[in-house]
Coordinates of C-alpha atoms in Angstrom, one line a residue:
M1 CA 64.4 17.6 118.4
S2 CA 64.4 14.9 115.6
T3 CA 64.4 15.8 111.9
D4 CA 60.7 14.8 111.7
K5 CA 59.9 17.1 114.5
N6 CA 61.9 19.9 113.0
R7 CA 60.0 19.5 109.7
A8 CA 56.7 19.3 111.5
T9 CA 57.5 22.5 113.3
A10 CA 58.4 24.2 110.0
A11 CA 55.2 22.8 108.4
A12 CA 53.1 24.1 111.3
I13 CA 54.6 27.6 111.0
L14 CA 54.5 28.1 107.3
P15 CA 50.7 28.3 106.7
L16 CA 50.4 30.6 109.8
V17 CA 52.7 33.2 108.2
G18 CA 50.8 33.3 104.9
G19 CA 52.3 30.4 103.0
P20 CA 55.3 30.2 100.7
D21 CA 54.3 33.1 98.5
N22 CA 54.2 35.5 101.4
I23 CA 57.9 34.8 102.3
T24 CA 60.5 37.3 100.9
S25 CA 63.5 36.3 103.0
I26 CA 64.6 33.7 105.5
A27 CA 67.4 33.9 108.1
H28 CA 68.0 33.0 111.7
C29 CA 70.1 34.2 114.6
M30 CA 70.9 32.4 117.9
T31 CA 67.2 32.0 118.9
R32 CA 64.9 33.4 116.2
L33 CA 63.7 32.5 112.8
R34 CA 63.7 35.8 110.9
I35 CA 61.4 36.0 107.9
G36 CA 60.5 38.8 105.6
L37 CA 56.8 39.0 104.8
R38 CA 55.0 40.6 101.8
D39 CA 51.8 41.0 103.8
R40 CA 51.9 40.8 107.6
S41 CA 48.1 40.8 107.8
L42 CA 48.2 37.2 106.7
V43 CA 50.0 36.1 109.9
Q44 CA 47.8 34.2 112.3
E45 CA 49.7 35.3 115.4
E46 CA 47.7 33.6 118.1
A47 CA 47.8 30.3 116.3
L48 CA 51.5 30.7 115.7
K49 CA 52.2 31.3 119.4
A50 CA 50.2 28.1 120.1
V51 CA 52.7 25.9 118.1
P52 CA 54.5 23.9 120.7
A53 CA 58.1 24.8 119.6
V54 CA 57.3 28.6 119.4
M55 CA 58.3 30.5 122.4
G56 CA 57.1 33.9 121.2
V57 CA 57.2 36.3 118.3
V58 CA 58.8 39.7 117.8
E59 CA 57.9 42.2 115.1
D60 CA 60.8 44.2 113.8
D61 CA 62.1 44.9 110.4
T62 CA 61.6 41.2 109.9
Y63 CA 59.0 39.0 111.5
Q64 CA 60.9 37.0 114.2
I65 CA 59.7 33.7 115.6
V66 CA 61.5 32.7 118.8
L67 CA 62.4 29.0 118.7
G68 CA 65.3 29.0 121.1
P69 CA 69.0 28.1 120.7
G70 CA 69.7 24.9 118.8
T71 CA 66.1 24.4 117.7
V72 CA 66.2 27.4 115.3
A73 CA 69.3 26.2 113.5
R74 CA 67.5 22.9 112.8
V75 CA 64.1 24.2 111.9
T76 CA 65.3 26.9 109.5
P77 CA 66.6 24.6 106.8
E78 CA 63.4 22.6 107.0
F79 CA 61.4 25.8 106.7
E80 CA 63.5 26.9 103.7
A81 CA 62.9 23.6 102.0
L82 CA 59.2 23.7 102.5
V83 CA 59.1 27.3 101.1
A84 CA 61.0 26.1 98.0
E85 CA 58.7 23.1 97.6
G86 CA 55.7 25.3 97.9
R87 CA 56.9 27.7 95.3
A88 CA 57.7 24.9 93.0
A89 CA 54.1 23.8 93.2
A90 CA 52.8 27.3 92.5
P91 CA 49.2 26.6 91.6
A92 CA 48.7 24.5 94.7
A93 CA 50.5 27.0 96.9
A94 CA 48.3 29.8 95.6
A95 CA 45.2 27.9 96.6
V96 CA 46.3 27.3 100.2
S97 CA 48.5 30.3 101.1
T98 CA 45.7 32.6 102.0
P99 CA 44.4 31.8 105.5
A100 CA 40.7 31.5 106.2
P101 CA 39.1 34.6 107.6
G102 CA 38.3 34.8 111.3
G103 CA 40.9 32.2 112.4
P104 CA 42.5 32.1 115.8
G105 CA 43.0 35.5 117.3
G106 CA 39.8 36.8 115.7
P107 CA 36.9 38.2 117.4
G108 CA 35.0 36.1 119.9
G109 CA 38.1 34.2 121.2
H110 CA 39.0 33.1 124.6
P111 CA 38.1 35.1 127.7
V112 CA 41.1 37.4 128.3
T113 CA 44.0 36.7 130.8
A114 CA 47.0 35.4 128.9
A115 CA 45.5 35.9 125.5
E116 CA 44.7 39.6 126.3
L117 CA 48.2 40.1 127.7
A118 CA 49.7 38.7 124.6
S119 CA 47.6 41.1 122.6
Q120 CA 48.9 44.0 124.7
G121 CA 52.4 42.7 124.3
A122 CA 52.0 42.7 120.5
A123 CA 50.7 46.3 120.7
L124 CA 53.7 47.3 122.8
K125 CA 56.1 45.6 120.4
Q126 CA 54.5 47.5 117.5
A127 CA 54.8 50.8 119.3
R128 CA 58.5 50.0 120.2
K129 CA 59.1 49.2 116.5
A130 CA 57.8 52.6 115.5
R131 CA 59.9 54.4 118.1
N132 CA 63.0 52.4 117.1
A133 CA 62.8 53.3 113.4
T134 CA 65.1 56.3 113.8
P135 CA 68.2 56.6 111.6
F136 CA 70.5 56.1 114.5
K137 CA 68.8 53.0 115.7
L138 CA 68.5 51.6 112.2
F139 CA 72.3 52.1 111.9
L140 CA 72.9 50.3 115.2
R141 CA 70.7 47.4 113.8
R142 CA 72.9 47.2 110.7
I143 CA 76.0 47.1 112.9
A144 CA 74.4 44.3 114.9
N145 CA 73.7 42.5 111.7
I146 CA 77.5 42.4 111.0
F147 CA 78.3 40.7 114.3
V148 CA 75.3 38.4 114.9
P149 CA 76.4 35.9 112.2
L150 CA 79.7 35.5 114.1
I151 CA 78.1 34.4 117.3
P152 CA 78.1 30.7 116.7
A153 CA 81.8 30.7 116.0
L154 CA 82.5 32.8 119.1
I155 CA 80.5 30.4 121.2
G156 CA 82.1 27.3 119.8
C157 CA 85.6 28.7 120.1
G158 CA 84.8 30.1 123.6
V159 CA 83.7 26.7 124.9
I160 CA 86.8 25.0 123.5
A161 CA 89.0 27.7 125.1
G162 CA 87.3 27.1 128.4
L163 CA 87.9 23.3 128.1
N164 CA 91.5 23.9 127.1
G165 CA 92.0 26.2 130.2
L166 CA 90.5 23.5 132.4
L167 CA 92.8 20.8 131.0
T168 CA 95.8 23.1 131.4
N169 CA 95.0 23.8 135.0
L170 CA 94.5 20.1 135.8
G171 CA 97.6 19.1 133.8
W172 CA 95.5 16.6 131.8
L173 CA 96.1 15.6 128.2
P174 CA 99.2 17.8 127.6
A175 CA 99.5 16.5 124.0
I176 CA 96.0 17.7 123.2
V177 CA 96.2 21.2 124.8
P178 CA 98.2 22.9 122.0
A179 CA 95.8 21.5 119.4
L180 CA 92.8 22.8 121.4
A181 CA 94.5 26.2 121.8
A182 CA 95.0 26.4 118.0
I183 CA 91.3 25.5 117.4
A184 CA 90.1 28.0 119.9
S185 CA 92.3 30.8 118.8
G186 CA 92.2 30.5 115.0
F187 CA 88.9 32.2 114.5
M188 CA 89.7 35.1 116.9
S189 CA 93.0 35.7 115.1
L190 CA 91.1 36.3 111.9
I191 CA 87.9 37.8 113.2
A192 CA 88.7 41.1 111.6
V193 CA 88.5 39.4 108.1
F194 CA 85.0 38.1 108.9
V195 CA 83.9 41.5 110.2
G196 CA 85.1 43.2 107.1
F197 CA 83.3 40.6 104.9
N198 CA 80.0 41.1 106.7
T199 CA 80.4 44.9 106.8
A200 CA 80.7 45.1 103.0
K201 CA 77.8 42.7 102.6
E202 CA 75.5 44.7 105.0
F203 CA 76.3 48.1 103.4
G204 CA 75.9 47.0 99.8
G205 CA 79.5 46.5 98.8
T206 CA 81.4 43.4 97.5
P207 CA 81.9 41.2 100.6
I208 CA 85.2 39.7 99.5
L209 CA 86.7 43.2 99.0
G210 CA 85.6 44.2 102.5
G211 CA 87.3 41.1 103.8
A212 CA 90.4 41.8 101.7
V213 CA 90.8 45.3 103.1
A214 CA 90.2 44.1 106.7
A215 CA 92.8 41.3 106.3
I216 CA 95.4 44.0 106.1
I217 CA 94.9 44.6 109.8
V218 CA 95.9 41.1 110.8
F219 CA 98.7 40.6 108.3
P220 CA 102.0 40.1 110.2
G221 CA 103.9 42.4 107.7
V222 CA 102.2 45.5 109.0
A223 CA 104.8 45.5 111.7
K224 CA 107.2 47.0 109.2
V225 CA 104.8 50.0 108.6
A226 CA 104.9 53.1 110.7
A227 CA 102.0 55.5 111.2
F228 CA 102.1 58.7 113.3
G229 CA 105.7 58.0 114.2
L230 CA 104.9 54.5 115.7
E231 CA 105.3 51.1 114.2
L232 CA 102.0 49.3 113.7
K233 CA 101.2 45.9 115.3
P234 CA 99.4 43.1 113.6
G235 CA 95.7 43.2 114.8
Q236 CA 96.0 46.8 115.9
G237 CA 92.5 48.3 115.8
G238 CA 90.8 44.9 115.8
V239 CA 87.2 44.6 114.9
L240 CA 86.6 48.4 115.1
G241 CA 89.4 49.0 112.6
A242 CA 88.1 46.2 110.3
L243 CA 84.6 47.7 110.4
A244 CA 85.8 51.1 109.5
A245 CA 88.1 49.8 106.8
A246 CA 85.4 47.8 105.1
L247 CA 82.9 50.6 105.4
L248 CA 85.4 52.9 103.6
A249 CA 85.9 50.2 101.0
V250 CA 82.2 50.1 100.3
Y251 CA 82.1 53.9 99.6
V252 CA 85.2 53.7 97.5
E253 CA 83.8 50.8 95.5
K254 CA 80.4 52.6 95.0
W255 CA 82.3 55.7 93.8
C256 CA 84.3 53.6 91.3
R257 CA 81.2 51.9 90.0
K258 CA 79.8 55.3 89.3
W259 CA 82.7 56.9 87.5
V260 CA 84.9 54.0 86.0
P261 CA 83.9 53.0 82.5
E262 CA 82.2 49.6 82.3
A263 CA 85.0 48.2 80.1
L264 CA 87.6 48.9 82.8
D265 CA 85.4 48.2 85.8
V266 CA 86.4 44.6 86.4
L267 CA 90.1 45.7 86.7
V268 CA 90.0 49.2 88.0
T269 CA 87.3 49.1 90.6
P270 CA 88.7 46.2 92.8
T271 CA 92.2 47.6 92.5
L272 CA 91.3 51.1 93.5
T273 CA 89.0 49.9 96.3
V274 CA 91.7 47.8 97.9
L275 CA 94.5 50.3 97.3
I276 CA 92.8 53.4 98.5
S277 CA 91.1 51.7 101.4
G278 CA 94.2 49.8 102.3
L279 CA 96.4 52.9 102.4
V280 CA 93.9 54.8 104.6
T281 CA 93.7 51.8 106.9
L282 CA 97.4 51.5 107.3
F283 CA 98.2 55.2 107.7
G284 CA 95.1 56.2 109.7
L285 CA 92.4 53.8 110.7
M286 CA 94.6 51.2 112.4
F287 CA 96.1 53.7 114.7
L288 CA 92.8 55.5 115.5
A289 CA 90.8 52.3 115.9
G290 CA 93.6 50.9 118.1
E291 CA 93.4 53.9 120.4
A292 CA 89.6 53.6 120.5
S293 CA 89.8 49.8 121.3
T294 CA 92.4 50.4 124.1
A295 CA 90.2 53.2 125.5
I296 CA 87.2 50.8 125.6
G297 CA 89.1 48.1 127.4
T298 CA 90.6 50.6 129.9
F299 CA 87.3 52.2 130.6
A300 CA 85.5 48.9 131.2
D301 CA 88.3 47.8 133.6
W302 CA 88.2 51.2 135.4
L303 CA 84.4 51.2 135.6
L304 CA 84.2 47.9 137.4
A305 CA 87.4 48.4 139.5
T306 CA 86.1 51.7 140.9
G307 CA 82.4 51.8 140.3
G308 CA 81.9 48.1 141.0
A309 CA 78.6 47.5 142.7
F310 CA 77.1 50.8 141.5
A311 CA 78.1 50.2 137.9
G312 CA 76.7 46.7 138.0
L313 CA 73.5 48.0 139.5
V314 CA 73.0 50.5 136.7
L315 CA 74.0 48.1 133.9
G316 CA 71.9 45.2 135.2
G317 CA 68.9 47.5 135.9
L318 CA 68.9 49.3 132.6
F319 CA 69.7 46.5 130.2
L320 CA 66.0 45.5 129.7
P321 CA 65.0 49.1 128.9
L322 CA 68.0 49.4 126.5
V323 CA 66.7 46.3 124.7
M324 CA 63.2 47.8 124.5
L325 CA 64.8 51.0 123.0
G326 CA 67.0 49.0 120.6
L327 CA 70.1 50.6 122.0
H328 CA 71.6 47.3 123.3
Q329 CA 72.9 46.6 119.8
A330 CA 75.6 49.3 120.3
L331 CA 77.1 46.9 122.9
I332 CA 77.9 44.2 120.4
P333 CA 81.1 45.7 118.9
I334 CA 82.1 46.6 122.5
H335 CA 81.7 43.0 123.7
T336 CA 83.7 41.8 120.7
T337 CA 86.5 44.3 121.2
L338 CA 86.8 43.3 124.8
I339 CA 86.9 39.6 123.9
E340 CA 89.6 40.3 121.3
Q341 CA 91.7 42.2 123.8
S342 CA 91.5 40.2 127.0
G343 CA 89.8 37.0 125.9
Y344 CA 86.5 37.8 127.5
T345 CA 83.9 40.6 128.0
V346 CA 83.4 41.6 131.6
L347 CA 80.1 43.3 130.8
L348 CA 78.1 40.3 129.6
P349 CA 77.8 38.5 133.0
I350 CA 76.5 41.7 134.6
L351 CA 74.0 42.3 131.8
A352 CA 72.9 38.7 132.0
M353 CA 71.5 39.5 135.5
A354 CA 68.6 41.3 133.7
G355 CA 67.4 38.0 132.6
A356 CA 67.6 36.6 136.1
G357 CA 65.4 39.4 137.4
Q358 CA 63.0 38.6 134.6
V359 CA 62.8 35.0 135.7
G360 CA 62.3 35.9 139.3
A361 CA 59.5 38.3 138.4
A362 CA 57.8 35.6 136.3
V363 CA 57.9 33.1 139.1
A364 CA 56.4 35.7 141.4
V365 CA 53.6 36.4 138.9
Y366 CA 52.9 32.6 138.8
Y367 CA 52.5 32.4 142.6
K368 CA 50.7 35.7 142.9
L369 CA 47.9 34.7 140.5
P370 CA 47.0 31.1 141.5
H371 CA 43.6 31.2 139.8
N372 CA 44.8 32.5 136.5
G373 CA 45.4 29.2 134.7
S374 CA 46.1 30.6 131.3
L375 CA 48.8 33.0 132.4
R376 CA 50.4 30.4 134.7
S377 CA 50.5 28.1 131.7
T378 CA 52.3 30.7 129.6
I379 CA 54.8 31.2 132.4
K380 CA 55.4 27.5 132.9
S381 CA 56.1 27.0 129.2
A382 CA 58.4 30.1 129.0
L383 CA 60.4 29.6 132.2
P384 CA 62.8 26.9 130.9
A385 CA 63.9 29.2 128.0
G386 CA 64.1 32.0 130.5
F387 CA 66.6 30.1 132.7
L388 CA 68.7 29.6 129.6
G389 CA 68.7 33.3 128.8
V390 CA 65.9 33.4 126.2
G391 CA 63.8 36.2 127.7
E392 CA 61.4 37.3 124.9
P393 CA 58.5 35.0 125.8
L394 CA 58.5 36.2 129.4
I395 CA 59.0 39.8 128.5
Y396 CA 56.4 40.1 125.8
G397 CA 54.0 37.5 127.2
V398 CA 54.1 38.4 130.9
S399 CA 56.0 41.2 132.4
L400 CA 55.9 44.0 129.8
P401 CA 52.1 43.8 129.2
L402 CA 51.5 43.8 133.0
G403 CA 53.7 46.9 133.4
R404 CA 54.8 46.9 137.1
P405 CA 56.3 43.4 137.0
F406 CA 58.6 44.7 134.2
V407 CA 59.9 47.4 136.5
T408 CA 60.4 45.0 139.4
A409 CA 62.2 42.6 137.0
C410 CA 64.6 45.4 136.3
V411 CA 65.1 45.8 140.1
G412 CA 66.1 42.1 140.3
G413 CA 68.5 42.6 137.4
A414 CA 70.0 45.6 139.2
A415 CA 70.5 43.6 142.3
G416 CA 72.2 40.8 140.5
G417 CA 74.4 43.2 138.5
A418 CA 75.4 45.0 141.8
F419 CA 76.4 41.6 143.3
V420 CA 78.6 40.7 140.3
G421 CA 80.0 44.2 140.0
L422 CA 81.0 44.2 143.7
F423 CA 83.2 41.2 143.3
N424 CA 84.8 42.8 140.2
Q425 CA 85.6 45.8 142.4
L426 CA 87.1 43.4 145.0
G427 CA 89.5 42.1 142.3
V428 CA 87.6 38.9 141.2
G429 CA 87.4 39.8 137.5
F430 CA 85.8 37.5 135.0
G431 CA 83.7 37.6 131.9
S432 CA 82.3 35.6 129.0
T433 CA 84.5 34.4 126.2
A434 CA 81.6 34.7 123.7
I435 CA 78.4 36.7 123.2
G436 CA 74.9 35.4 122.6
P437 CA 74.2 33.0 125.5
S438 CA 72.9 34.2 128.8
G439 CA 71.5 32.7 132.0
W440 CA 72.6 29.1 132.7
A441 CA 73.9 28.8 129.1
L442 CA 76.7 31.2 130.0
F443 CA 78.4 28.9 132.5
P444 CA 80.5 27.0 130.0
L445 CA 81.8 30.3 128.5
L446 CA 83.0 32.0 131.8
D447 CA 86.7 32.8 132.3
G448 CA 88.5 35.0 134.7
T449 CA 91.6 35.8 136.7
S450 CA 90.7 34.2 140.0
G451 CA 90.1 30.6 139.1
M452 CA 87.2 28.8 137.7
G453 CA 85.7 27.9 141.0
S454 CA 85.4 31.5 142.2
T455 CA 84.2 32.6 138.8
L456 CA 81.3 30.1 138.6
A457 CA 80.4 30.7 142.3
I458 CA 80.1 34.5 141.8
Y459 CA 78.1 34.2 138.6
A460 CA 75.8 31.6 140.2
G461 CA 75.4 33.9 143.2
G462 CA 74.5 36.8 141.0
L463 CA 71.8 34.7 139.3
A464 CA 70.5 33.7 142.7
V465 CA 70.3 37.3 143.8
G466 CA 68.6 38.3 140.6
Y467 CA 66.1 35.5 141.0
L468 CA 65.3 36.3 144.6
V469 CA 65.1 40.1 144.4
G470 CA 63.1 39.9 141.2
F471 CA 60.7 37.5 142.9
A472 CA 60.4 39.5 146.1
A473 CA 60.1 42.9 144.4
T474 CA 57.3 41.5 142.1
Y475 CA 55.5 39.6 144.8
F476 CA 55.3 42.5 147.2
F477 CA 55.3 45.5 144.9
G478 CA 54.4 44.2 141.4
F479 CA 50.6 44.4 141.7
T480 CA 48.0 46.9 142.7
R481 CA 44.8 45.6 144.3
Q482 CA 42.9 46.4 141.1
M483 CA 45.4 44.3 139.1
L484 CA 44.9 41.4 141.4
A485 CA 41.1 41.7 141.3
E486 CA 41.2 41.7 137.5
L487 CA 43.9 39.1 136.9
N488 CA 43.6 36.5 139.7
T489 CA 40.5 34.8 138.3
A490 CA 40.0 31.6 136.5
P491 CA 39.0 32.0 132.8
E492 CA 35.6 30.8 131.9
P493 CA 35.7 27.5 129.9
A494 CA 34.3 27.8 126.4
P495 CA 31.1 25.7 126.3
P496 CA 29.6 24.3 123.1
A497 CA 26.4 26.4 123.8
P498 CA 25.8 29.5 125.8
A499 CA 25.3 28.6 129.5
T500 CA 22.0 29.6 131.1
G501 CA 21.9 31.9 134.1
S502 CA 24.5 34.5 135.1
D503 CA 26.7 33.6 138.0
P504 CA 28.9 36.7 138.8
D505 CA 31.8 34.4 139.8
K506 CA 31.9 33.0 136.2
Q507 CA 32.2 36.4 134.4
P508 CA 35.4 37.1 132.5
A509 CA 38.2 38.7 134.6
L510 CA 38.6 41.6 132.2
A511 CA 36.1 43.4 130.0

């Protein structure tokens, strides 16, 4: 997408979310533009979904507009610039930031089908948001906020690591291989520092102090320190230790801010924060977090080596419901720990099968409802993103509002997960060197112990199984007769004037 198109997309989105004065914060993750809104009632959601680059919207603690990988990183700066320009021209912005009443999505709109399903999807998202606003799930969301900003570096370094492995196996460019190894490994060797920085930032501390305490974990000199009768190793405890150390630093810093006199604060607070947190990290947290990290890696290997197909079936089948419940965020530190330990996470390729089941289900809906042009159009526009692992448009626009196809999509994910898990049980272990991508976008990030050819073939086979089973389960079991009668009809075109007569075949599919 060119710069002009990026700016045009941003310019199309801004008035539909209430204008510059309605924006309180702007950020983005791998696929979504995340904006804070003063008044969500100003959002023209149906018109927003109609913007060509918008794949869907998700309502959470922020309003999230799904733009897809790559696109979101280019549209966000343009959106920020437009918001800044709009605020600079305050009088003009005030005049145009309030949308006209009765816009798109108001009463008297299009006759049902895809539009009605989108409305149902929005209601389901709102209900899910209310259910997910528990203290535990909000805590998991904050943990996820620590790791999500690291994903671009994990992806970039993971792709370079895969390229380096390919060159090493082929014996090509031997002079370049060491340089690529350094580039790929540099970030992972210091990931604890970034985790500490983000942890302190997320929990209200001074980010650099969180990073400073976490840096102790990767300092080579810790090898001279003994804890619990054992010498420490640089990196012991990894990201879990860094998270715990930085979180402790936040609480120590807040305590110091409360009790240390202001005249001494600039000297005493940073010193005590680093000293107290550092000592606890060295003589407690590194050892404990190291044991926890080792246990996670051992359990993941044991699970797939012994449970194999069954473990894959459960993980692949339940991942979409976990996403709906907000519990999938608990997996992010686990993925990162596995990548730090073995170079890849064995869980992600299995969980990616959930997206394959979703794609297969959507294709089945497309062919099962040949007369529902609006819903088929929604599926056609969302499928390319679905193949690349961006599933929100298909989930919220198609399968979840329909109900049964969401369940049959999970069946497809379970079948694909069982396929990949079976080969793990047979000794063909592999995983992803980064988190974030899924679907076809995961191919460049795959690595394993049995050669790249086997790894790619098994992952592709898992996707194929997920597609086929998701399609078959949805096509044969995803609809009741009543659903087909209501949904498999062509929407009535909107004429400029009411049509005379009443042909029963022209009535809306749903009341």
